Amino acid sequence: MADVTQRILALLATLQTGRAFSGDELVARLGVSPRTLRRDIDRLRDYGYPVQTRPGPGGHYRLTAGAALPPLVLDDEEAIATLLGLAALAATGSAAEGSLDEAATRAYGKVDQYLPKRLRHRAGRLRASLETGHAAAPSVSAEVLASLADAIQRHHVVTFDYVGKDGTATSRRVDPYRHVHQRLRWYLLAWDTEKNAWRVFRVDRISDLRVTTSTYQPRPLPADTALDYLRQGFDKDRERVVLTVEAPLAGVADAFRHQDAELVALGERRTRVVLMLDTWQWLIQNLAFLDADFAVCEPAAFRTACRTFGARLLAGLDS
């Protein structure tokens, strides 16, 4: 019986990856016969798991969405990652009713009932020992994110009211393309049908979202990824700064943790840093936390400013 249970759990864990598997794939992965696989699929259906079967050439098995969420099969590492991920998400925002962070808080307290008995005590100990610092960030509606995700997948036009950073309220009609999570904020990349241009919207400033039945023909993204496009907007008034630091990547990453920096290890104790800054003072502030030599490669204006500041520091020490 233990072997059957272990086999069923292995089959369920495989199907819960979300993709479709041919019978041959599952037989090879699980090391069972085709007949045993069919019986195990029937067992899963008897347990309430909606396993879809497509027979014939190109046929497959797939776990589809049912009327209720089936119990999740998590191994030890996945259970710990789930709890820590929920804790980190719950530590952002204001816990407003219906917000993503409030939903994470509720889910954090319910994970136990979906875990095997052997993991419940460990999860409980982890929860009891964990404190998470609050990170100030605007709360985002879980329902708005889910509705936008559905519209993006189905290519449905959406309308909503939007408050800009200057407080101006407008009504928008857009073709939604991507969600982007960056710097503790949720953004929507969309094509604004009235302005006939790409726009990025803060999701926490969206209200009265309505998903229409109208569909749109997808356009190519305006950058390699939505995140790249968002970064271009952040960096449009900034300069590209390149430097090398005589320190391991981990230490450099810690010093630049509040910057969107690209780090490349050039050896065990040398790191290349590329970032976008609007003033050289931010560079000095970050480097002050590193007990390491460095070289500013570009831009020339930053090199001059840092050299002038260094001379000022030396003069101040000699006075």
PDB file of C-alpha atoms in Angstrom:
ATOM      1  CA  MET A   1       0.000   0.000   0.000  1.00  0.00           C
ATOM      2  CA  ALA A   2       2.873   2.360   0.803  1.00  0.00           C
ATOM      3  CA  ASP A   3       4.281   1.813  -2.693  1.00  0.00           C
ATOM      4  CA  VAL A   4       0.917   2.668  -4.256  1.00  0.00           C
ATOM      5  CA  THR A   5       0.648   5.860  -2.185  1.00  0.00           C
ATOM      6  CA  GLN A   6       4.170   6.904  -3.083  1.00  0.00           C
ATOM      7  CA  ARG A   7       3.470   6.233  -6.739  1.00  0.00           C
ATOM      8  CA  ILE A   8       0.230   8.236  -6.691  1.00  0.00           C
ATOM      9  CA  LEU A   9       1.949  11.167  -4.986  1.00  0.00           C
ATOM     10  CA  ALA A  10       4.733  11.095  -7.578  1.00  0.00           C
ATOM     11  CA  LEU A  11       2.154  11.105 -10.391  1.00  0.00           C
ATOM     12  CA  LEU A  12       0.254  13.977  -8.777  1.00  0.00           C
ATOM     13  CA  ALA A  13       3.410  16.026  -8.231  1.00  0.00           C
ATOM     14  CA  THR A  14       4.291  15.582 -11.905  1.00  0.00           C
ATOM     15  CA  LEU A  15       0.846  16.603 -13.153  1.00  0.00           C
ATOM     16  CA  GLN A  16       0.760  19.623 -10.825  1.00  0.00           C
ATOM     17  CA  THR A  17       3.550  21.226 -12.853  1.00  0.00           C
ATOM     18  CA  GLY A  18       0.708  22.396 -15.092  1.00  0.00           C
ATOM     19  CA  ARG A  19       1.878  21.001 -18.426  1.00  0.00           C
ATOM     20  CA  ALA A  20       0.448  18.142 -20.477  1.00  0.00           C
ATOM     21  CA  PHE A  21       2.248  14.774 -20.526  1.00  0.00           C
ATOM     22  CA  SER A  22       1.918  11.955 -23.009  1.00  0.00           C
ATOM     23  CA  GLY A  23       1.359   8.481 -21.651  1.00  0.00           C
ATOM     24  CA  ASP A  24       4.838   7.442 -22.761  1.00  0.00           C
ATOM     25  CA  GLU A  25       6.388  10.369 -20.891  1.00  0.00           C
ATOM     26  CA  LEU A  26       4.629   9.482 -17.646  1.00  0.00           C
ATOM     27  CA  VAL A  27       5.472   5.796 -17.986  1.00  0.00           C
ATOM     28  CA  ALA A  28       9.164   6.669 -18.436  1.00  0.00           C
ATOM     29  CA  ARG A  29       9.218   9.247 -15.629  1.00  0.00           C
ATOM     30  CA  LEU A  30       7.438   7.095 -13.072  1.00  0.00           C
ATOM     31  CA  GLY A  31       8.843   3.723 -14.086  1.00  0.00           C
ATOM     32  CA  VAL A  32       5.457   2.027 -14.359  1.00  0.00           C
ATOM     33  CA  SER A  33       3.603   0.083 -17.022  1.00  0.00           C
ATOM     34  CA  PRO A  34       0.919   1.747 -19.214  1.00  0.00           C
ATOM     35  CA  ARG A  35      -1.738  -0.336 -17.457  1.00  0.00           C
ATOM     36  CA  THR A  36      -0.548   0.801 -14.006  1.00  0.00           C
ATOM     37  CA  LEU A  37      -0.522   4.410 -15.192  1.00  0.00           C
ATOM     38  CA  ARG A  38      -4.147   4.178 -16.345  1.00  0.00           C
ATOM     39  CA  ARG A  39      -5.194   2.701 -13.002  1.00  0.00           C
ATOM     40  CA  ASP A  40      -3.354   5.442 -11.094  1.00  0.00           C
ATOM     41  CA  ILE A  41      -5.025   8.115 -13.231  1.00  0.00           C
ATOM     42  CA  ASP A  42      -8.400   6.562 -12.333  1.00  0.00           C
ATOM     43  CA  ARG A  43      -7.429   6.644  -8.646  1.00  0.00           C
ATOM     44  CA  LEU A  44      -6.621  10.343  -8.864  1.00  0.00           C
ATOM     45  CA  ARG A  45     -10.028  10.993 -10.405  1.00  0.00           C
ATOM     46  CA  ASP A  46     -11.670   9.017  -7.617  1.00  0.00           C
ATOM     47  CA  TYR A  47      -9.839  11.284  -5.126  1.00  0.00           C
ATOM     48  CA  GLY A  48     -11.373  14.342  -6.802  1.00  0.00           C
ATOM     49  CA  TYR A  49      -8.499  15.453  -9.026  1.00  0.00           C
ATOM     50  CA  PRO A  50      -9.745  16.539 -12.496  1.00  0.00           C
ATOM     51  CA  VAL A  51      -7.331  14.735 -14.825  1.00  0.00           C
ATOM     52  CA  GLN A  52      -8.108  15.421 -18.463  1.00  0.00           C
ATOM     53  CA  THR A  53      -7.310  12.745 -21.053  1.00  0.00           C
ATOM     54  CA  ARG A  54      -6.904  13.329 -24.767  1.00  0.00           C
ATOM     55  CA  PRO A  55      -6.695   9.981 -26.626  1.00  0.00           C
ATOM     56  CA  GLY A  56      -5.163   9.205 -30.000  1.00  0.00           C
ATOM     57  CA  PRO A  57      -2.074  10.645 -31.738  1.00  0.00           C
ATOM     58  CA  GLY A  58      -0.781  13.634 -29.808  1.00  0.00           C
ATOM     59  CA  GLY A  59      -2.829  12.548 -26.811  1.00  0.00           C
ATOM     60  CA  HIS A  60      -1.922  13.528 -23.287  1.00  0.00           C
ATOM     61  CA  TYR A  61      -2.866  13.665 -19.626  1.00  0.00           C
ATOM     62  CA  ARG A  62      -3.302  17.023 -17.916  1.00  0.00           C
ATOM     63  CA  LEU A  63      -4.473  18.192 -14.493  1.00  0.00           C
ATOM     64  CA  THR A  64      -7.125  20.838 -15.138  1.00  0.00           C
ATOM     65  CA  ALA A  65      -8.748  23.382 -12.866  1.00  0.00           C
ATOM     66  CA  GLY A  66     -11.639  21.872 -10.938  1.00  0.00           C
ATOM     67  CA  ALA A  67     -14.462  23.315  -8.870  1.00  0.00           C
ATOM     68  CA  ALA A  68     -12.256  23.319  -5.787  1.00  0.00           C
ATOM     69  CA  LEU A  69      -8.539  23.598  -5.210  1.00  0.00           C
ATOM     70  CA  PRO A  70      -7.142  20.109  -4.642  1.00  0.00           C
ATOM     71  CA  PRO A  71      -4.624  19.547  -1.845  1.00  0.00           C
ATOM     72  CA  LEU A  72      -1.096  20.452  -2.916  1.00  0.00           C
ATOM     73  CA  VAL A  73       1.706  17.911  -2.759  1.00  0.00           C
ATOM     74  CA  LEU A  74       4.790  19.734  -1.475  1.00  0.00           C
ATOM     75  CA  ASP A  75       8.169  18.357  -0.528  1.00  0.00           C
ATOM     76  CA  ASP A  76      10.087  19.826   2.428  1.00  0.00           C
ATOM     77  CA  GLU A  77      11.888  22.520   0.446  1.00  0.00           C
ATOM     78  CA  GLU A  78       8.722  23.550  -1.427  1.00  0.00           C
ATOM     79  CA  ALA A  79       6.763  23.843   1.833  1.00  0.00           C
ATOM     80  CA  ILE A  80       9.441  26.074   3.371  1.00  0.00           C
ATOM     81  CA  ALA A  81       9.653  28.197   0.211  1.00  0.00           C
ATOM     82  CA  THR A  82       5.863  28.588   0.175  1.00  0.00           C
ATOM     83  CA  LEU A  83       5.754  29.788   3.774  1.00  0.00           C
ATOM     84  CA  LEU A  84       8.666  32.188   3.328  1.00  0.00           C
ATOM     85  CA  GLY A  85       7.227  33.548   0.074  1.00  0.00           C
ATOM     86  CA  LEU A  86       3.860  34.209   1.713  1.00  0.00           C
ATOM     87  CA  ALA A  87       5.557  35.820   4.712  1.00  0.00           C
ATOM     88  CA  ALA A  88       7.583  38.139   2.476  1.00  0.00           C
ATOM     89  CA  LEU A  89       4.507  39.131   0.458  1.00  0.00           C
ATOM     90  CA  ALA A  90       2.450  39.662   3.614  1.00  0.00           C
ATOM     91  CA  ALA A  91       5.122  42.054   4.905  1.00  0.00           C
ATOM     92  CA  THR A  92       4.389  44.581   2.143  1.00  0.00           C
ATOM     93  CA  GLY A  93       1.429  46.913   1.807  1.00  0.00           C
ATOM     94  CA  SER A  94      -1.159  47.994   4.331  1.00  0.00           C
ATOM     95  CA  ALA A  95      -3.156  44.739   4.639  1.00  0.00           C
ATOM     96  CA  ALA A  96      -6.257  46.455   3.247  1.00  0.00           C
ATOM     97  CA  GLU A  97      -9.229  44.168   2.725  1.00  0.00           C
ATOM     98  CA  GLY A  98      -8.984  42.394  -0.626  1.00  0.00           C
ATOM     99  CA  SER A  99      -5.330  43.317  -1.127  1.00  0.00           C
ATOM    100  CA  LEU A 100      -2.665  40.897  -2.256  1.00  0.00           C
ATOM    101  CA  ASP A 101      -0.714  41.240   1.000  1.00  0.00           C
ATOM    102  CA  GLU A 102      -3.845  40.647   3.083  1.00  0.00           C
ATOM    103  CA  ALA A 103      -4.598  37.513   1.051  1.00  0.00           C
ATOM    104  CA  ALA A 104      -1.008  36.336   1.628  1.00  0.00           C
ATOM    105  CA  THR A 105      -1.469  36.833   5.371  1.00  0.00           C
ATOM    106  CA  ARG A 106      -4.607  34.695   5.339  1.00  0.00           C
ATOM    107  CA  ALA A 107      -2.993  32.009   3.192  1.00  0.00           C
ATOM    108  CA  TYR A 108       0.040  31.967   5.486  1.00  0.00           C
ATOM    109  CA  GLY A 109      -2.196  30.854   8.337  1.00  0.00           C
ATOM    110  CA  LYS A 110      -3.886  28.129   6.265  1.00  0.00           C
ATOM    111  CA  VAL A 111      -0.937  26.310   4.733  1.00  0.00           C
ATOM    112  CA  ASP A 112      -0.873  23.695   7.502  1.00  0.00           C
ATOM    113  CA  GLN A 113      -4.062  22.009   6.346  1.00  0.00           C
ATOM    114  CA  TYR A 114      -2.527  21.312   2.923  1.00  0.00           C
ATOM    115  CA  LEU A 115       0.710  19.834   4.260  1.00  0.00           C
ATOM    116  CA  PRO A 116       1.429  16.185   5.073  1.00  0.00           C
ATOM    117  CA  LYS A 117       1.373  15.481   8.791  1.00  0.00           C
ATOM    118  CA  ARG A 118       5.147  14.999   8.880  1.00  0.00           C
ATOM    119  CA  LEU A 119       5.652  18.604   7.688  1.00  0.00           C
ATOM    120  CA  ARG A 120       3.094  20.374   9.863  1.00  0.00           C
ATOM    121  CA  HIS A 121       5.257  20.529  12.983  1.00  0.00           C
ATOM    122  CA  ARG A 122       8.242  21.777  11.004  1.00  0.00           C
ATOM    123  CA  ALA A 123       6.135  24.434   9.286  1.00  0.00           C
ATOM    124  CA  GLY A 124       4.722  25.457  12.637  1.00  0.00           C
ATOM    125  CA  ARG A 125       8.202  25.824  14.112  1.00  0.00           C
ATOM    126  CA  LEU A 126       9.297  27.882  11.123  1.00  0.00           C
ATOM    127  CA  ARG A 127       6.301  30.180  11.466  1.00  0.00           C
ATOM    128  CA  ALA A 128       6.814  30.592  15.214  1.00  0.00           C
ATOM    129  CA  SER A 129      10.490  31.466  14.748  1.00  0.00           C
ATOM    130  CA  LEU A 130      10.052  33.918  11.866  1.00  0.00           C
ATOM    131  CA  GLU A 131       9.750  37.689  12.096  1.00  0.00           C
ATOM    132  CA  THR A 132       9.497  39.724   8.906  1.00  0.00           C
ATOM    133  CA  GLY A 133      10.246  43.436   8.724  1.00  0.00           C
ATOM    134  CA  HIS A 134       7.514  45.529   7.153  1.00  0.00           C
ATOM    135  CA  ALA A 135       8.354  47.021   3.763  1.00  0.00           C
ATOM    136  CA  ALA A 136       6.362  50.128   2.926  1.00  0.00           C
ATOM    137  CA  ALA A 137       4.598  49.547  -0.386  1.00  0.00           C
ATOM    138  CA  PRO A 138       1.161  50.344  -1.779  1.00  0.00           C
ATOM    139  CA  SER A 139      -1.412  47.583  -1.469  1.00  0.00           C
ATOM    140  CA  VAL A 140      -2.653  46.077  -4.713  1.00  0.00           C
ATOM    141  CA  SER A 141      -6.021  44.396  -5.181  1.00  0.00           C
ATOM    142  CA  ALA A 142      -5.700  40.667  -5.721  1.00  0.00           C
ATOM    143  CA  GLU A 143      -8.905  40.779  -7.777  1.00  0.00           C
ATOM    144  CA  VAL A 144      -7.536  43.513 -10.066  1.00  0.00           C
ATOM    145  CA  LEU A 145      -4.345  41.536 -10.687  1.00  0.00           C
ATOM    146  CA  ALA A 146      -6.323  38.376 -11.431  1.00  0.00           C
ATOM    147  CA  SER A 147      -8.732  40.196 -13.764  1.00  0.00           C
ATOM    148  CA  LEU A 148      -5.876  41.839 -15.642  1.00  0.00           C
ATOM    149  CA  ALA A 149      -4.111  38.488 -15.963  1.00  0.00           C
ATOM    150  CA  ASP A 150      -7.258  36.992 -17.479  1.00  0.00           C
ATOM    151  CA  ALA A 151      -7.607  39.927 -19.895  1.00  0.00           C
ATOM    152  CA  ILE A 152      -3.942  39.633 -20.916  1.00  0.00           C
ATOM    153  CA  GLN A 153      -4.317  35.928 -21.602  1.00  0.00           C
ATOM    154  CA  ARG A 154      -7.548  36.365 -23.597  1.00  0.00           C
ATOM    155  CA  HIS A 155      -6.470  39.597 -25.361  1.00  0.00           C
ATOM    156  CA  HIS A 156      -9.463  41.495 -23.991  1.00  0.00           C
ATOM    157  CA  VAL A 157      -9.575  45.287 -23.925  1.00  0.00           C
ATOM    158  CA  VAL A 158      -9.968  46.793 -20.433  1.00  0.00           C
ATOM    159  CA  THR A 159     -11.125  50.165 -19.159  1.00  0.00           C
ATOM    160  CA  PHE A 160     -10.386  51.725 -15.787  1.00  0.00           C
ATOM    161  CA  ASP A 161     -10.073  54.965 -13.857  1.00  0.00           C
ATOM    162  CA  TYR A 162      -6.501  56.033 -13.166  1.00  0.00           C
ATOM    163  CA  VAL A 163      -4.864  58.549 -10.862  1.00  0.00           C
ATOM    164  CA  GLY A 164      -1.525  59.841 -12.142  1.00  0.00           C
ATOM    165  CA  LYS A 165       1.439  60.795  -9.976  1.00  0.00           C
ATOM    166  CA  ASP A 166       0.284  64.426 -10.047  1.00  0.00           C
ATOM    167  CA  GLY A 167      -3.130  63.419  -8.697  1.00  0.00           C
ATOM    168  CA  THR A 168      -4.989  63.904 -11.970  1.00  0.00           C
ATOM    169  CA  ALA A 169      -7.817  61.390 -12.497  1.00  0.00           C
ATOM    170  CA  THR A 170      -8.499  60.055 -16.004  1.00  0.00           C
ATOM    171  CA  SER A 171     -10.448  57.257 -17.639  1.00  0.00           C
ATOM    172  CA  ARG A 172      -8.386  54.884 -19.782  1.00  0.00           C
ATOM    173  CA  ARG A 173      -9.088  52.220 -22.398  1.00  0.00           C
ATOM    174  CA  VAL A 174      -6.122  49.940 -23.057  1.00  0.00           C
ATOM    175  CA  ASP A 175      -4.921  46.670 -24.507  1.00  0.00           C
ATOM    176  CA  PRO A 176      -3.177  44.977 -21.546  1.00  0.00           C
ATOM    177  CA  TYR A 177       0.063  43.088 -22.244  1.00  0.00           C
ATOM    178  CA  ARG A 178       2.126  42.327 -19.142  1.00  0.00           C
ATOM    179  CA  HIS A 179       2.312  42.615 -15.364  1.00  0.00           C
ATOM    180  CA  VAL A 180       5.680  43.725 -14.007  1.00  0.00           C
ATOM    181  CA  HIS A 181       6.760  43.566 -10.356  1.00  0.00           C
ATOM    182  CA  GLN A 182       9.699  45.854  -9.676  1.00  0.00           C
ATOM    183  CA  ARG A 183      10.907  47.754  -6.590  1.00  0.00           C
ATOM    184  CA  LEU A 184       7.916  46.603  -4.494  1.00  0.00           C
ATOM    185  CA  ARG A 185       5.472  48.019  -7.045  1.00  0.00           C
ATOM    186  CA  TRP A 186       3.105  46.327  -9.508  1.00  0.00           C
ATOM    187  CA  TYR A 187       2.917  47.815 -13.013  1.00  0.00           C
ATOM    188  CA  LEU A 188       0.816  47.174 -16.110  1.00  0.00           C
ATOM    189  CA  LEU A 189       2.337  47.558 -19.560  1.00  0.00           C
ATOM    190  CA  ALA A 190      -0.466  48.354 -22.002  1.00  0.00           C
ATOM    191  CA  TRP A 191      -1.265  49.972 -25.332  1.00  0.00           C
ATOM    192  CA  ASP A 192      -3.394  53.074 -24.717  1.00  0.00           C
ATOM    193  CA  THR A 193      -5.974  53.013 -27.507  1.00  0.00           C
ATOM    194  CA  GLU A 194      -6.865  56.720 -27.185  1.00  0.00           C
ATOM    195  CA  LYS A 195      -3.278  58.019 -27.058  1.00  0.00           C
ATOM    196  CA  ASN A 196      -2.179  55.415 -29.613  1.00  0.00           C
ATOM    197  CA  ALA A 197       0.977  54.731 -27.613  1.00  0.00           C
ATOM    198  CA  TRP A 198       2.536  52.344 -25.083  1.00  0.00           C
ATOM    199  CA  ARG A 199       1.969  53.290 -21.471  1.00  0.00           C
ATOM    200  CA  VAL A 200       2.943  51.915 -18.050  1.00  0.00           C
ATOM    201  CA  PHE A 201       0.392  52.150 -15.225  1.00  0.00           C
ATOM    202  CA  ARG A 202       0.828  51.627 -11.492  1.00  0.00           C
ATOM    203  CA  VAL A 203      -1.706  48.926 -10.609  1.00  0.00           C
ATOM    204  CA  ASP A 204      -2.352  50.403  -7.140  1.00  0.00           C
ATOM    205  CA  ARG A 205      -3.633  53.569  -8.873  1.00  0.00           C
ATOM    206  CA  ILE A 206      -6.169  51.653 -10.980  1.00  0.00           C
ATOM    207  CA  SER A 207      -9.813  51.566  -9.884  1.00  0.00           C
ATOM    208  CA  ASP A 208     -13.161  50.556 -11.359  1.00  0.00           C
ATOM    209  CA  LEU A 209     -11.515  48.025 -13.667  1.00  0.00           C
ATOM    210  CA  ARG A 210     -13.801  46.607 -16.326  1.00  0.00           C
ATOM    211  CA  VAL A 211     -12.871  43.791 -18.694  1.00  0.00           C
ATOM    212  CA  THR A 212     -14.746  44.208 -21.965  1.00  0.00           C
ATOM    213  CA  THR A 213     -15.725  41.574 -24.494  1.00  0.00           C
ATOM    214  CA  SER A 214     -13.752  43.401 -27.203  1.00  0.00           C
ATOM    215  CA  THR A 215     -10.510  41.730 -28.241  1.00  0.00           C
ATOM    216  CA  TYR A 216      -7.325  43.161 -29.714  1.00  0.00           C
ATOM    217  CA  GLN A 217      -4.653  41.957 -32.101  1.00  0.00           C
ATOM    218  CA  PRO A 218      -1.381  41.668 -30.144  1.00  0.00           C
ATOM    219  CA  ARG A 219       1.485  43.973 -31.130  1.00  0.00           C
ATOM    220  CA  PRO A 220       5.198  43.254 -30.682  1.00  0.00           C
ATOM    221  CA  LEU A 221       6.444  44.482 -27.315  1.00  0.00           C
ATOM    222  CA  PRO A 222       8.321  47.817 -27.455  1.00  0.00           C
ATOM    223  CA  ALA A 223      11.393  46.184 -25.876  1.00  0.00           C
ATOM    224  CA  ASP A 224      12.839  42.716 -25.392  1.00  0.00           C
ATOM    225  CA  THR A 225      10.716  42.349 -22.255  1.00  0.00           C
ATOM    226  CA  ALA A 226       8.166  44.415 -20.355  1.00  0.00           C
ATOM    227  CA  LEU A 227      10.706  44.765 -17.549  1.00  0.00           C
ATOM    228  CA  ASP A 228      13.240  46.239 -20.001  1.00  0.00           C
ATOM    229  CA  TYR A 229      10.662  48.789 -21.131  1.00  0.00           C
ATOM    230  CA  LEU A 230       9.861  49.716 -17.534  1.00  0.00           C
ATOM    231  CA  ARG A 231      13.548  50.176 -16.762  1.00  0.00           C
ATOM    232  CA  GLN A 232      13.939  52.416 -19.796  1.00  0.00           C
ATOM    233  CA  GLY A 233      11.293  54.671 -18.305  1.00  0.00           C
ATOM    234  CA  PHE A 234      13.006  54.695 -14.929  1.00  0.00           C
ATOM    235  CA  ASP A 235      16.374  55.460 -16.511  1.00  0.00           C
ATOM    236  CA  LYS A 236      15.439  58.013 -19.185  1.00  0.00           C
ATOM    237  CA  ASP A 237      16.920  60.923 -17.170  1.00  0.00           C
ATOM    238  CA  ARG A 238      19.862  58.966 -15.776  1.00  0.00           C
ATOM    239  CA  GLU A 239      23.372  58.170 -16.926  1.00  0.00           C
ATOM    240  CA  ARG A 240      24.927  54.749 -17.388  1.00  0.00           C
ATOM    241  CA  VAL A 241      27.658  54.197 -14.810  1.00  0.00           C
ATOM    242  CA  VAL A 242      30.243  51.425 -15.101  1.00  0.00           C
ATOM    243  CA  LEU A 243      32.806  50.599 -12.441  1.00  0.00           C
ATOM    244  CA  THR A 244      34.915  47.723 -11.198  1.00  0.00           C
ATOM    245  CA  VAL A 245      35.180  46.939  -7.512  1.00  0.00           C
ATOM    246  CA  GLU A 246      37.957  44.893  -5.935  1.00  0.00           C
ATOM    247  CA  ALA A 247      35.567  42.792  -3.856  1.00  0.00           C
ATOM    248  CA  PRO A 248      33.530  39.573  -4.209  1.00  0.00           C
ATOM    249  CA  LEU A 249      30.160  39.828  -5.919  1.00  0.00           C
ATOM    250  CA  ALA A 250      28.204  39.003  -2.749  1.00  0.00           C
ATOM    251  CA  GLY A 251      29.674  41.951  -0.834  1.00  0.00           C
ATOM    252  CA  VAL A 252      29.136  44.335  -3.740  1.00  0.00           C
ATOM    253  CA  ALA A 253      25.532  43.166  -4.100  1.00  0.00           C
ATOM    254  CA  ASP A 254      24.918  43.981  -0.456  1.00  0.00           C
ATOM    255  CA  ALA A 255      26.335  47.511  -0.835  1.00  0.00           C
ATOM    256  CA  PHE A 256      24.190  48.184  -3.930  1.00  0.00           C
ATOM    257  CA  ARG A 257      21.074  46.396  -2.649  1.00  0.00           C
ATOM    258  CA  HIS A 258      18.918  49.519  -3.064  1.00  0.00           C
ATOM    259  CA  GLN A 259      20.005  50.058  -6.663  1.00  0.00           C
ATOM    260  CA  ASP A 260      18.891  48.211  -9.785  1.00  0.00           C
ATOM    261  CA  ALA A 261      22.470  47.180 -10.538  1.00  0.00           C
ATOM    262  CA  GLU A 262      23.811  44.631 -13.016  1.00  0.00           C
ATOM    263  CA  LEU A 263      26.663  42.720 -11.368  1.00  0.00           C
ATOM    264  CA  VAL A 264      29.170  40.437 -13.092  1.00  0.00           C
ATOM    265  CA  ALA A 265      31.912  38.518 -11.276  1.00  0.00           C
ATOM    266  CA  LEU A 266      35.291  39.108 -12.964  1.00  0.00           C
ATOM    267  CA  GLY A 267      37.016  36.724 -10.579  1.00  0.00           C
ATOM    268  CA  GLU A 268      36.771  35.685  -6.954  1.00  0.00           C
ATOM    269  CA  ARG A 269      37.531  39.201  -5.686  1.00  0.00           C
ATOM    270  CA  ARG A 270      36.585  41.549  -8.542  1.00  0.00           C
ATOM    271  CA  THR A 271      33.116  42.629  -9.680  1.00  0.00           C
ATOM    272  CA  ARG A 272      31.880  44.720 -12.608  1.00  0.00           C
ATOM    273  CA  VAL A 273      28.946  46.993 -11.768  1.00  0.00           C
ATOM    274  CA  VAL A 274      26.619  48.645 -14.290  1.00  0.00           C
ATOM    275  CA  LEU A 275      23.819  50.907 -13.056  1.00  0.00           C
ATOM    276  CA  MET A 276      21.854  53.996 -13.994  1.00  0.00           C
ATOM    277  CA  LEU A 277      22.178  57.057 -11.748  1.00  0.00           C
ATOM    278  CA  ASP A 278      20.967  60.641 -11.949  1.00  0.00           C
ATOM    279  CA  THR A 279      23.755  62.038  -9.760  1.00  0.00           C
ATOM    280  CA  TRP A 280      27.283  60.988  -8.816  1.00  0.00           C
ATOM    281  CA  GLN A 281      26.524  61.442  -5.090  1.00  0.00           C
ATOM    282  CA  TRP A 282      24.514  58.204  -5.079  1.00  0.00           C
ATOM    283  CA  LEU A 283      27.613  56.378  -6.287  1.00  0.00           C
ATOM    284  CA  ILE A 284      29.780  57.747  -3.480  1.00  0.00           C
ATOM    285  CA  GLN A 285      27.144  56.832  -0.914  1.00  0.00           C
ATOM    286  CA  ASN A 286      27.085  53.188  -2.014  1.00  0.00           C
ATOM    287  CA  LEU A 287      30.843  52.868  -2.333  1.00  0.00           C
ATOM    288  CA  ALA A 288      31.322  54.264   1.174  1.00  0.00           C
ATOM    289  CA  PHE A 289      29.886  51.022   2.545  1.00  0.00           C
ATOM    290  CA  LEU A 290      32.520  48.941   0.741  1.00  0.00           C
ATOM    291  CA  ASP A 291      35.961  48.545   2.244  1.00  0.00           C
ATOM    292  CA  ALA A 292      37.438  47.970  -1.200  1.00  0.00           C
ATOM    293  CA  ASP A 293      39.284  49.711  -4.008  1.00  0.00           C
ATOM    294  CA  PHE A 294      37.319  50.610  -7.106  1.00  0.00           C
ATOM    295  CA  ALA A 295      37.665  52.257 -10.513  1.00  0.00           C
ATOM    296  CA  VAL A 296      34.962  54.358 -12.161  1.00  0.00           C
ATOM    297  CA  CYS A 297      35.147  53.467 -15.854  1.00  0.00           C
ATOM    298  CA  GLU A 298      32.379  55.726 -17.149  1.00  0.00           C
ATOM    299  CA  PRO A 299      31.016  58.338 -17.569  1.00  0.00           C
ATOM    300  CA  ALA A 300      33.807  60.867 -17.619  1.00  0.00           C
ATOM    301  CA  ALA A 301      31.703  63.451 -15.759  1.00  0.00           C
ATOM    302  CA  PHE A 302      31.283  61.069 -12.821  1.00  0.00           C
ATOM    303  CA  ARG A 303      35.029  60.397 -12.773  1.00  0.00           C
ATOM    304  CA  THR A 304      35.733  64.136 -12.596  1.00  0.00           C
ATOM    305  CA  ALA A 305      33.137  64.717  -9.889  1.00  0.00           C
ATOM    306  CA  CYS A 306      34.460  61.852  -7.745  1.00  0.00           C
ATOM    307  CA  ARG A 307      38.052  63.099  -8.171  1.00  0.00           C
ATOM    308  CA  THR A 308      37.013  66.618  -7.082  1.00  0.00           C
ATOM    309  CA  PHE A 309      35.139  65.240  -4.083  1.00  0.00           C
ATOM    310  CA  GLY A 310      38.128  63.108  -3.126  1.00  0.00           C
ATOM    311  CA  ALA A 311      40.392  66.142  -3.171  1.00  0.00           C
ATOM    312  CA  ARG A 312      37.885  67.987  -0.995  1.00  0.00           C
ATOM    313  CA  LEU A 313      37.890  65.128   1.509  1.00  0.00           C
ATOM    314  CA  LEU A 314      41.695  65.127   1.678  1.00  0.00           C
ATOM    315  CA  ALA A 315      41.753  68.878   2.134  1.00  0.00           C
ATOM    316  CA  GLY A 316      39.293  68.611   4.954  1.00  0.00           C
ATOM    317  CA  LEU A 317      41.484  66.054   6.729  1.00  0.00           C
ATOM    318  CA  ASP A 318      44.606  68.197   6.348  1.00  0.00           C
ATOM    319  CA  SER A 319      43.041  71.379   7.679  1.00  0.00           C
TER     320      SER A 319
END
